[in-house]
Amino acid sequence: MSIIIKSEREIAIMRQAGRIVATVLNILSQRLRPGMKTKELDVIAAGEVEKLGAKPSFKGYRGFPANLCVSVNDEIVHGIPGERILRQGDIVSLDLGALFMGFQGDAAVTVGVGEIDLKARELMEATEGALKAGIAAAHPGARLGDISAAIQNYAELRGYSVVREYTGHGIGREMHEEPQIPNFGPPGTGPVLEKGMALALEPMVNAGDWRTRVGDNHWTVLTADGSLSAHFEHTIAITDGGAEVLTSREGVYAEEGGY
Ligand code: MG
């Protein structure tokens, strides 16, 4: 396994790619409304990414037909935006990649449509918490398995399950580089983390069982038992002191009435 080490200059470009992804995810989160078609989010995503001087990465990737993945309720990842109308109480996972000056940024967020119930909110909070636990475990000298174990433990202690068949990944010039980063597994295993590694951590957490199925469009991944699922992702870089979140949405963009 070879994990590509990025230079300071390359990480600086990835920081800009990450900021573009974060900005557009914030815009999408704020524009999302009951009654909206999911394809409207795709149009906004493409326009805003291009306005910021980047290119949406997902369109055409292995034949994916859209700029943004939109996965609703029991859909886990790789949902294709289209005619589906969002309803009050839905939870929507938005996953976006952008290519800027030859480098990729990749992040995902799950947001509620209007008022959502407590069960959905708790699942979303646990998934974001699992991502934060994974980031906290990522520092030079730690092992890759420490990240996986931290994510799994955080989610399972709260009564949820983590998806097994889809993983986080290394990222850089390519959206998917080595290594694969499972959201489960024993600590103290796998490669040792070093400064300059860039990783996309992305727990997919189900309210019910971890098993999945692929929908009729051959893309959308759903929970096998129909339970709700949430997905949070950040692109991070391993630094001297720990991990820098390159796709942090905090303080990145503010529309009136939001953030
Ligand atoms: Mg990813």
PDB file of C-alpha atoms and ligand atoms in Angstrom:
ATOM      1  CA  MET A   1       0.000   0.000   0.000  1.00  0.00           C
ATOM      2  CA  SER A   2       1.365   3.408  -0.857  1.00  0.00           C
ATOM      3  CA  ILE A   3      -0.152   6.512   0.634  1.00  0.00           C
ATOM      4  CA  ILE A   4       0.896   9.664  -1.220  1.00  0.00           C
ATOM      5  CA  ILE A   5       2.490  12.311   1.002  1.00  0.00           C
ATOM      6  CA  LYS A   6       1.544  15.859   0.002  1.00  0.00           C
ATOM      7  CA  SER A   7       3.836  18.880   0.211  1.00  0.00           C
ATOM      8  CA  GLU A   8       2.885  22.038   2.124  1.00  0.00           C
ATOM      9  CA  ARG A   9       2.104  23.683  -1.209  1.00  0.00           C
ATOM     10  CA  GLU A  10      -0.172  20.831  -2.262  1.00  0.00           C
ATOM     11  CA  ILE A  11      -1.982  20.924   1.082  1.00  0.00           C
ATOM     12  CA  ALA A  12      -2.435  24.685   0.600  1.00  0.00           C
ATOM     13  CA  ILE A  13      -4.226  24.014  -2.699  1.00  0.00           C
ATOM     14  CA  MET A  14      -6.308  21.268  -1.067  1.00  0.00           C
ATOM     15  CA  ARG A  15      -7.273  23.783   1.630  1.00  0.00           C
ATOM     16  CA  GLN A  16      -8.766  25.967  -1.109  1.00  0.00           C
ATOM     17  CA  ALA A  17     -10.539  23.006  -2.736  1.00  0.00           C
ATOM     18  CA  GLY A  18     -11.905  22.068   0.681  1.00  0.00           C
ATOM     19  CA  ARG A  19     -13.111  25.581   1.365  1.00  0.00           C
ATOM     20  CA  ILE A  20     -15.012  25.612  -1.916  1.00  0.00           C
ATOM     21  CA  VAL A  21     -16.769  22.342  -1.019  1.00  0.00           C
ATOM     22  CA  ALA A  22     -17.600  23.659   2.462  1.00  0.00           C
ATOM     23  CA  THR A  23     -18.967  26.923   1.093  1.00  0.00           C
ATOM     24  CA  VAL A  24     -21.241  25.186  -1.387  1.00  0.00           C
ATOM     25  CA  LEU A  25     -22.490  22.680   1.218  1.00  0.00           C
ATOM     26  CA  ASN A  26     -23.411  25.626   3.453  1.00  0.00           C
ATOM     27  CA  ILE A  27     -25.273  27.291   0.588  1.00  0.00           C
ATOM     28  CA  LEU A  28     -27.152  24.062  -0.187  1.00  0.00           C
ATOM     29  CA  SER A  29     -28.038  23.508   3.493  1.00  0.00           C
ATOM     30  CA  GLN A  30     -29.539  26.965   3.664  1.00  0.00           C
ATOM     31  CA  ARG A  31     -31.479  26.817   0.393  1.00  0.00           C
ATOM     32  CA  LEU A  32     -32.979  23.401   1.109  1.00  0.00           C
ATOM     33  CA  ARG A  33     -36.754  23.707   1.615  1.00  0.00           C
ATOM     34  CA  PRO A  34     -39.789  21.413   1.783  1.00  0.00           C
ATOM     35  CA  GLY A  35     -41.292  21.192  -1.706  1.00  0.00           C
ATOM     36  CA  MET A  36     -37.956  21.434  -3.473  1.00  0.00           C
ATOM     37  CA  LYS A  37     -36.956  18.815  -6.050  1.00  0.00           C
ATOM     38  CA  THR A  38     -33.620  17.174  -5.366  1.00  0.00           C
ATOM     39  CA  LYS A  39     -32.433  18.090  -8.881  1.00  0.00           C
ATOM     40  CA  GLU A  40     -32.685  21.769  -7.907  1.00  0.00           C
ATOM     41  CA  LEU A  41     -29.901  21.137  -5.381  1.00  0.00           C
ATOM     42  CA  ASP A  42     -27.769  19.637  -8.134  1.00  0.00           C
ATOM     43  CA  VAL A  43     -28.179  22.759 -10.287  1.00  0.00           C
ATOM     44  CA  ILE A  44     -27.244  25.032  -7.372  1.00  0.00           C
ATOM     45  CA  ALA A  45     -24.211  22.866  -6.518  1.00  0.00           C
ATOM     46  CA  ALA A  46     -22.837  22.935 -10.072  1.00  0.00           C
ATOM     47  CA  GLY A  47     -23.365  26.701 -10.415  1.00  0.00           C
ATOM     48  CA  GLU A  48     -21.782  27.601  -7.078  1.00  0.00           C
ATOM     49  CA  VAL A  49     -18.764  25.298  -7.530  1.00  0.00           C
ATOM     50  CA  GLU A  50     -18.081  26.820 -10.931  1.00  0.00           C
ATOM     51  CA  LYS A  51     -18.586  30.361  -9.610  1.00  0.00           C
ATOM     52  CA  LEU A  52     -15.779  29.648  -7.132  1.00  0.00           C
ATOM     53  CA  GLY A  53     -13.429  28.564  -9.925  1.00  0.00           C
ATOM     54  CA  ALA A  54     -13.619  24.810  -9.422  1.00  0.00           C
ATOM     55  CA  LYS A  55     -15.187  21.873 -11.218  1.00  0.00           C
ATOM     56  CA  PRO A  56     -17.684  19.412  -9.705  1.00  0.00           C
ATOM     57  CA  SER A  57     -15.817  16.091  -9.406  1.00  0.00           C
ATOM     58  CA  PHE A  58     -18.595  13.540  -9.290  1.00  0.00           C
ATOM     59  CA  LYS A  59     -20.197  14.169 -12.691  1.00  0.00           C
ATOM     60  CA  GLY A  60     -19.061  11.395 -15.005  1.00  0.00           C
ATOM     61  CA  TYR A  61     -17.034   9.679 -12.277  1.00  0.00           C
ATOM     62  CA  ARG A  62     -17.499   6.002 -13.153  1.00  0.00           C
ATOM     63  CA  GLY A  63     -20.534   7.257 -15.072  1.00  0.00           C
ATOM     64  CA  PHE A  64     -22.262   9.041 -12.161  1.00  0.00           C
ATOM     65  CA  PRO A  65     -24.859  11.302 -13.819  1.00  0.00           C
ATOM     66  CA  ALA A  66     -24.952  14.282 -11.409  1.00  0.00           C
ATOM     67  CA  ASN A  67     -22.771  16.896  -9.702  1.00  0.00           C
ATOM     68  CA  LEU A  68     -23.992  16.160  -6.196  1.00  0.00           C
ATOM     69  CA  CYS A  69     -25.106  13.027  -4.349  1.00  0.00           C
ATOM     70  CA  VAL A  70     -28.474  13.559  -2.642  1.00  0.00           C
ATOM     71  CA  SER A  71     -29.523  10.664  -0.394  1.00  0.00           C
ATOM     72  CA  VAL A  72     -32.862  10.938   1.452  1.00  0.00           C
ATOM     73  CA  ASN A  73     -33.923   9.096   4.643  1.00  0.00           C
ATOM     74  CA  ASP A  74     -33.116   5.379   4.164  1.00  0.00           C
ATOM     75  CA  GLU A  75     -30.795   6.222   1.271  1.00  0.00           C
ATOM     76  CA  ILE A  76     -27.211   6.061   2.550  1.00  0.00           C
ATOM     77  CA  VAL A  77     -24.993   7.390  -0.246  1.00  0.00           C
ATOM     78  CA  HIS A  78     -24.814   7.888  -4.042  1.00  0.00           C
ATOM     79  CA  GLY A  79     -28.408   9.105  -4.380  1.00  0.00           C
ATOM     80  CA  ILE A  80     -29.017  10.658  -7.799  1.00  0.00           C
ATOM     81  CA  PRO A  81     -30.793  14.022  -7.665  1.00  0.00           C
ATOM     82  CA  GLY A  82     -33.971  14.097  -9.741  1.00  0.00           C
ATOM     83  CA  GLU A  83     -37.724  14.630  -9.508  1.00  0.00           C
ATOM     84  CA  ARG A  84     -38.080  13.559  -5.871  1.00  0.00           C
ATOM     85  CA  ILE A  85     -39.720  16.287  -3.795  1.00  0.00           C
ATOM     86  CA  LEU A  86     -38.311  16.935  -0.323  1.00  0.00           C
ATOM     87  CA  ARG A  87     -40.823  16.892   2.505  1.00  0.00           C
ATOM     88  CA  GLN A  88     -40.862  18.366   5.956  1.00  0.00           C
ATOM     89  CA  GLY A  89     -39.157  15.877   8.298  1.00  0.00           C
ATOM     90  CA  ASP A  90     -36.907  14.248   5.680  1.00  0.00           C
ATOM     91  CA  ILE A  91     -33.196  14.019   6.343  1.00  0.00           C
ATOM     92  CA  VAL A  92     -30.991  14.629   3.327  1.00  0.00           C
ATOM     93  CA  SER A  93     -27.351  13.672   2.908  1.00  0.00           C
ATOM     94  CA  LEU A  94     -25.484  15.988   0.518  1.00  0.00           C
ATOM     95  CA  ASP A  95     -22.110  14.737  -0.727  1.00  0.00           C
ATOM     96  CA  LEU A  96     -20.006  17.038  -2.926  1.00  0.00           C
ATOM     97  CA  GLY A  97     -16.581  16.855  -4.544  1.00  0.00           C
ATOM     98  CA  ALA A  98     -14.738  19.730  -6.239  1.00  0.00           C
ATOM     99  CA  LEU A  99     -11.552  19.803  -8.294  1.00  0.00           C
ATOM    100  CA  PHE A 100      -9.462  22.963  -7.874  1.00  0.00           C
ATOM    101  CA  MET A 101      -6.012  23.515  -9.427  1.00  0.00           C
ATOM    102  CA  GLY A 102      -5.591  19.777  -9.857  1.00  0.00           C
ATOM    103  CA  PHE A 103      -6.629  18.745  -6.336  1.00  0.00           C
ATOM    104  CA  GLN A 104      -9.811  17.329  -4.872  1.00  0.00           C
ATOM    105  CA  GLY A 105     -11.973  18.327  -1.942  1.00  0.00           C
ATOM    106  CA  ASP A 106     -14.719  15.970  -0.732  1.00  0.00           C
ATOM    107  CA  ALA A 107     -17.243  16.384   2.069  1.00  0.00           C
ATOM    108  CA  ALA A 108     -20.764  15.429   3.087  1.00  0.00           C
ATOM    109  CA  VAL A 109     -23.369  16.671   5.524  1.00  0.00           C
ATOM    110  CA  THR A 110     -26.809  15.401   6.524  1.00  0.00           C
ATOM    111  CA  VAL A 111     -29.409  18.113   7.048  1.00  0.00           C
ATOM    112  CA  GLY A 112     -33.046  18.089   8.122  1.00  0.00           C
ATOM    113  CA  VAL A 113     -35.826  19.464   5.915  1.00  0.00           C
ATOM    114  CA  GLY A 114     -37.766  21.854   8.157  1.00  0.00           C
ATOM    115  CA  GLU A 115     -38.623  20.333  11.535  1.00  0.00           C
ATOM    116  CA  ILE A 116     -37.339  16.804  12.013  1.00  0.00           C
ATOM    117  CA  ASP A 117     -38.114  14.354  14.806  1.00  0.00           C
ATOM    118  CA  LEU A 118     -35.858  13.583  17.739  1.00  0.00           C
ATOM    119  CA  LYS A 119     -34.831  10.148  16.439  1.00  0.00           C
ATOM    120  CA  ALA A 120     -33.556  11.643  13.208  1.00  0.00           C
ATOM    121  CA  ARG A 121     -31.761  14.454  15.031  1.00  0.00           C
ATOM    122  CA  GLU A 122     -30.031  12.037  17.401  1.00  0.00           C
ATOM    123  CA  LEU A 123     -28.861   9.879  14.480  1.00  0.00           C
ATOM    124  CA  MET A 124     -27.427  12.925  12.716  1.00  0.00           C
ATOM    125  CA  GLU A 125     -25.670  14.107  15.871  1.00  0.00           C
ATOM    126  CA  ALA A 126     -24.194  10.660  16.478  1.00  0.00           C
ATOM    127  CA  THR A 127     -22.904  10.465  12.908  1.00  0.00           C
ATOM    128  CA  GLU A 128     -21.276  13.888  13.090  1.00  0.00           C
ATOM    129  CA  GLY A 129     -19.888  12.924  16.502  1.00  0.00           C
ATOM    130  CA  ALA A 130     -18.433   9.730  15.021  1.00  0.00           C
ATOM    131  CA  LEU A 131     -16.706  11.797  12.336  1.00  0.00           C
ATOM    132  CA  LYS A 132     -15.269  14.118  15.002  1.00  0.00           C
ATOM    133  CA  ALA A 133     -14.058  11.102  16.992  1.00  0.00           C
ATOM    134  CA  GLY A 134     -12.318   9.800  13.869  1.00  0.00           C
ATOM    135  CA  ILE A 135     -10.663  13.175  13.270  1.00  0.00           C
ATOM    136  CA  ALA A 136      -9.518  13.317  16.906  1.00  0.00           C
ATOM    137  CA  ALA A 137      -7.827   9.929  16.438  1.00  0.00           C
ATOM    138  CA  ALA A 138      -5.924  11.129  13.349  1.00  0.00           C
ATOM    139  CA  HIS A 139      -2.435  12.386  14.187  1.00  0.00           C
ATOM    140  CA  PRO A 140       1.151  11.505  13.262  1.00  0.00           C
ATOM    141  CA  GLY A 141       2.173   8.184  14.788  1.00  0.00           C
ATOM    142  CA  ALA A 142      -1.396   6.897  15.162  1.00  0.00           C
ATOM    143  CA  ARG A 143      -2.492   3.939  13.036  1.00  0.00           C
ATOM    144  CA  LEU A 144      -5.236   4.015  10.430  1.00  0.00           C
ATOM    145  CA  GLY A 145      -7.192   1.445  12.455  1.00  0.00           C
ATOM    146  CA  ASP A 146      -7.349   3.911  15.343  1.00  0.00           C
ATOM    147  CA  ILE A 147      -9.548   6.163  13.181  1.00  0.00           C
ATOM    148  CA  SER A 148     -11.796   3.256  12.146  1.00  0.00           C
ATOM    149  CA  ALA A 149     -12.175   2.047  15.739  1.00  0.00           C
ATOM    150  CA  ALA A 150     -12.935   5.532  17.074  1.00  0.00           C
ATOM    151  CA  ILE A 151     -15.723   5.983  14.514  1.00  0.00           C
ATOM    152  CA  GLN A 152     -17.213   2.539  15.147  1.00  0.00           C
ATOM    153  CA  ASN A 153     -17.115   2.858  18.923  1.00  0.00           C
ATOM    154  CA  TYR A 154     -18.725   6.272  18.920  1.00  0.00           C
ATOM    155  CA  ALA A 155     -21.650   5.102  16.766  1.00  0.00           C
ATOM    156  CA  GLU A 156     -22.166   1.678  18.335  1.00  0.00           C
ATOM    157  CA  LEU A 157     -22.080   2.980  21.912  1.00  0.00           C
ATOM    158  CA  ARG A 158     -25.116   5.063  20.956  1.00  0.00           C
ATOM    159  CA  GLY A 159     -26.972   2.058  19.566  1.00  0.00           C
ATOM    160  CA  TYR A 160     -26.350   2.605  15.863  1.00  0.00           C
ATOM    161  CA  SER A 161     -24.539   0.556  13.230  1.00  0.00           C
ATOM    162  CA  VAL A 162     -21.841   1.606  10.776  1.00  0.00           C
ATOM    163  CA  VAL A 163     -22.025   0.689   7.098  1.00  0.00           C
ATOM    164  CA  ARG A 164     -19.378  -1.877   6.157  1.00  0.00           C
ATOM    165  CA  GLU A 165     -19.314  -1.939   2.335  1.00  0.00           C
ATOM    166  CA  TYR A 166     -18.445   1.718   1.756  1.00  0.00           C
ATOM    167  CA  THR A 167     -15.436   3.448   3.252  1.00  0.00           C
ATOM    168  CA  GLY A 168     -13.457   6.643   3.555  1.00  0.00           C
ATOM    169  CA  HIS A 169     -10.362   7.051   1.409  1.00  0.00           C
ATOM    170  CA  GLY A 170      -7.128   8.833   0.707  1.00  0.00           C
ATOM    171  CA  ILE A 171      -7.568  11.929  -1.460  1.00  0.00           C
ATOM    172  CA  GLY A 172      -5.364  14.299  -3.461  1.00  0.00           C
ATOM    173  CA  ARG A 173      -5.025  14.623  -7.215  1.00  0.00           C
ATOM    174  CA  GLU A 174      -7.472  11.725  -7.356  1.00  0.00           C
ATOM    175  CA  MET A 175     -10.733  11.668  -5.464  1.00  0.00           C
ATOM    176  CA  HIS A 176     -10.079   8.103  -4.318  1.00  0.00           C
ATOM    177  CA  GLU A 177      -6.488   7.311  -3.408  1.00  0.00           C
ATOM    178  CA  GLU A 178      -5.059   4.749  -1.032  1.00  0.00           C
ATOM    179  CA  PRO A 179      -5.783   3.844   1.676  1.00  0.00           C
ATOM    180  CA  GLN A 180      -9.364   2.698   2.082  1.00  0.00           C
ATOM    181  CA  ILE A 181     -10.596   3.815   5.500  1.00  0.00           C
ATOM    182  CA  PRO A 182     -13.272   1.489   6.912  1.00  0.00           C
ATOM    183  CA  ASN A 183     -15.624   2.905   9.539  1.00  0.00           C
ATOM    184  CA  PHE A 184     -15.061  -0.154  11.720  1.00  0.00           C
ATOM    185  CA  GLY A 185     -12.197  -2.385  12.823  1.00  0.00           C
ATOM    186  CA  PRO A 186      -9.593  -2.871  15.524  1.00  0.00           C
ATOM    187  CA  PRO A 187      -7.338  -0.044  16.754  1.00  0.00           C
ATOM    188  CA  GLY A 188      -3.565  -0.391  16.541  1.00  0.00           C
ATOM    189  CA  THR A 189      -3.669  -1.868  13.026  1.00  0.00           C
ATOM    190  CA  GLY A 190      -2.945  -0.583   9.524  1.00  0.00           C
ATOM    191  CA  PRO A 191      -0.475   1.999   8.269  1.00  0.00           C
ATOM    192  CA  VAL A 192       1.080   4.598  10.562  1.00  0.00           C
ATOM    193  CA  LEU A 193      -0.188   8.127   9.858  1.00  0.00           C
ATOM    194  CA  GLU A 194       2.328  10.752   8.745  1.00  0.00           C
ATOM    195  CA  LYS A 195       2.321  14.475   8.184  1.00  0.00           C
ATOM    196  CA  GLY A 196       1.211  15.281   4.636  1.00  0.00           C
ATOM    197  CA  MET A 197      -1.335  12.488   4.278  1.00  0.00           C
ATOM    198  CA  ALA A 198      -4.748  13.696   3.127  1.00  0.00           C
ATOM    199  CA  LEU A 199      -7.730  11.560   4.043  1.00  0.00           C
ATOM    200  CA  ALA A 200     -11.497  11.709   3.526  1.00  0.00           C
ATOM    201  CA  LEU A 201     -13.227  10.299   6.613  1.00  0.00           C
ATOM    202  CA  GLU A 202     -16.895   9.516   6.068  1.00  0.00           C
ATOM    203  CA  PRO A 203     -18.970   7.550   8.551  1.00  0.00           C
ATOM    204  CA  MET A 204     -22.294   6.300   7.186  1.00  0.00           C
ATOM    205  CA  VAL A 205     -24.400   5.417  10.219  1.00  0.00           C
ATOM    206  CA  ASN A 206     -27.698   3.517  10.224  1.00  0.00           C
ATOM    207  CA  ALA A 207     -30.421   3.635  12.854  1.00  0.00           C
ATOM    208  CA  GLY A 208     -30.990  -0.097  12.279  1.00  0.00           C
ATOM    209  CA  ASP A 209     -28.835  -2.817  10.782  1.00  0.00           C
ATOM    210  CA  TRP A 210     -25.589  -2.056   8.873  1.00  0.00           C
ATOM    211  CA  ARG A 211     -26.539  -4.099   5.804  1.00  0.00           C
ATOM    212  CA  THR A 212     -27.194  -2.278   2.532  1.00  0.00           C
ATOM    213  CA  ARG A 213     -28.792  -2.792  -0.850  1.00  0.00           C
ATOM    214  CA  VAL A 214     -28.376  -0.976  -4.156  1.00  0.00           C
ATOM    215  CA  GLY A 215     -31.462   0.620  -5.728  1.00  0.00           C
ATOM    216  CA  ASP A 216     -32.946   0.083  -9.191  1.00  0.00           C
ATOM    217  CA  ASN A 217     -30.880   2.925 -10.664  1.00  0.00           C
ATOM    218  CA  HIS A 218     -27.734   0.864  -9.842  1.00  0.00           C
ATOM    219  CA  TRP A 219     -26.279   3.803  -7.875  1.00  0.00           C
ATOM    220  CA  THR A 220     -28.323   4.690  -4.821  1.00  0.00           C
ATOM    221  CA  VAL A 221     -27.280   2.687  -1.742  1.00  0.00           C
ATOM    222  CA  LEU A 222     -30.061   2.123   0.806  1.00  0.00           C
ATOM    223  CA  THR A 223     -30.352   0.471   4.193  1.00  0.00           C
ATOM    224  CA  ALA A 224     -31.507  -3.136   3.696  1.00  0.00           C
ATOM    225  CA  ASP A 225     -33.993  -2.827   6.580  1.00  0.00           C
ATOM    226  CA  GLY A 226     -35.404   0.564   5.523  1.00  0.00           C
ATOM    227  CA  SER A 227     -34.039   2.343   8.604  1.00  0.00           C
ATOM    228  CA  LEU A 228     -32.797   5.937   8.510  1.00  0.00           C
ATOM    229  CA  SER A 229     -29.169   6.640   7.641  1.00  0.00           C
ATOM    230  CA  ALA A 230     -26.895   9.674   8.019  1.00  0.00           C
ATOM    231  CA  HIS A 231     -23.549  10.568   6.420  1.00  0.00           C
ATOM    232  CA  PHE A 232     -20.939  13.127   7.418  1.00  0.00           C
ATOM    233  CA  GLU A 233     -17.579  13.533   5.676  1.00  0.00           C
ATOM    234  CA  HIS A 234     -14.552  15.782   5.921  1.00  0.00           C
ATOM    235  CA  THR A 235     -11.309  15.935   3.982  1.00  0.00           C
ATOM    236  CA  ILE A 236      -8.479  16.254   6.509  1.00  0.00           C
ATOM    237  CA  ALA A 237      -4.703  16.643   6.336  1.00  0.00           C
ATOM    238  CA  ILE A 238      -2.364  15.108   8.888  1.00  0.00           C
ATOM    239  CA  THR A 239      -0.251  17.913  10.377  1.00  0.00           C
ATOM    240  CA  ASP A 240       2.516  18.025  13.005  1.00  0.00           C
ATOM    241  CA  GLY A 241       0.019  18.570  15.781  1.00  0.00           C
ATOM    242  CA  GLY A 242      -2.906  16.389  14.665  1.00  0.00           C
ATOM    243  CA  ALA A 243      -5.356  16.848  11.824  1.00  0.00           C
ATOM    244  CA  GLU A 244      -6.489  19.946   9.966  1.00  0.00           C
ATOM    245  CA  VAL A 245     -10.053  19.833   8.651  1.00  0.00           C
ATOM    246  CA  LEU A 246      -9.782  21.156   5.095  1.00  0.00           C
ATOM    247  CA  THR A 247     -13.560  21.156   4.512  1.00  0.00           C
ATOM    248  CA  SER A 248     -14.614  22.842   7.767  1.00  0.00           C
ATOM    249  CA  ARG A 249     -17.912  24.680   7.284  1.00  0.00           C
ATOM    250  CA  GLU A 250     -17.463  26.885  10.329  1.00  0.00           C
ATOM    251  CA  GLY A 251     -17.264  30.562   9.464  1.00  0.00           C
ATOM    252  CA  VAL A 252     -16.962  29.765   5.773  1.00  0.00           C
ATOM    253  CA  TYR A 253     -20.159  31.256   4.418  1.00  0.00           C
ATOM    254  CA  ALA A 254     -23.127  33.043   5.899  1.00  0.00           C
ATOM    255  CA  GLU A 255     -26.439  33.913   4.315  1.00  0.00           C
ATOM    256  CA  GLU A 256     -28.854  36.059   6.254  1.00  0.00           C
ATOM    257  CA  GLY A 257     -30.780  33.997   8.762  1.00  0.00           C
ATOM    258  CA  GLY A 258     -28.368  31.056   8.677  1.00  0.00           C
ATOM    259  CA  TYR A 259     -25.041  30.117  10.250  1.00  0.00           C
TER     260      TYR A 259
HETATM  261 MG    MG B   1     -15.630  10.552  -0.133  1.00  0.00          MG
END
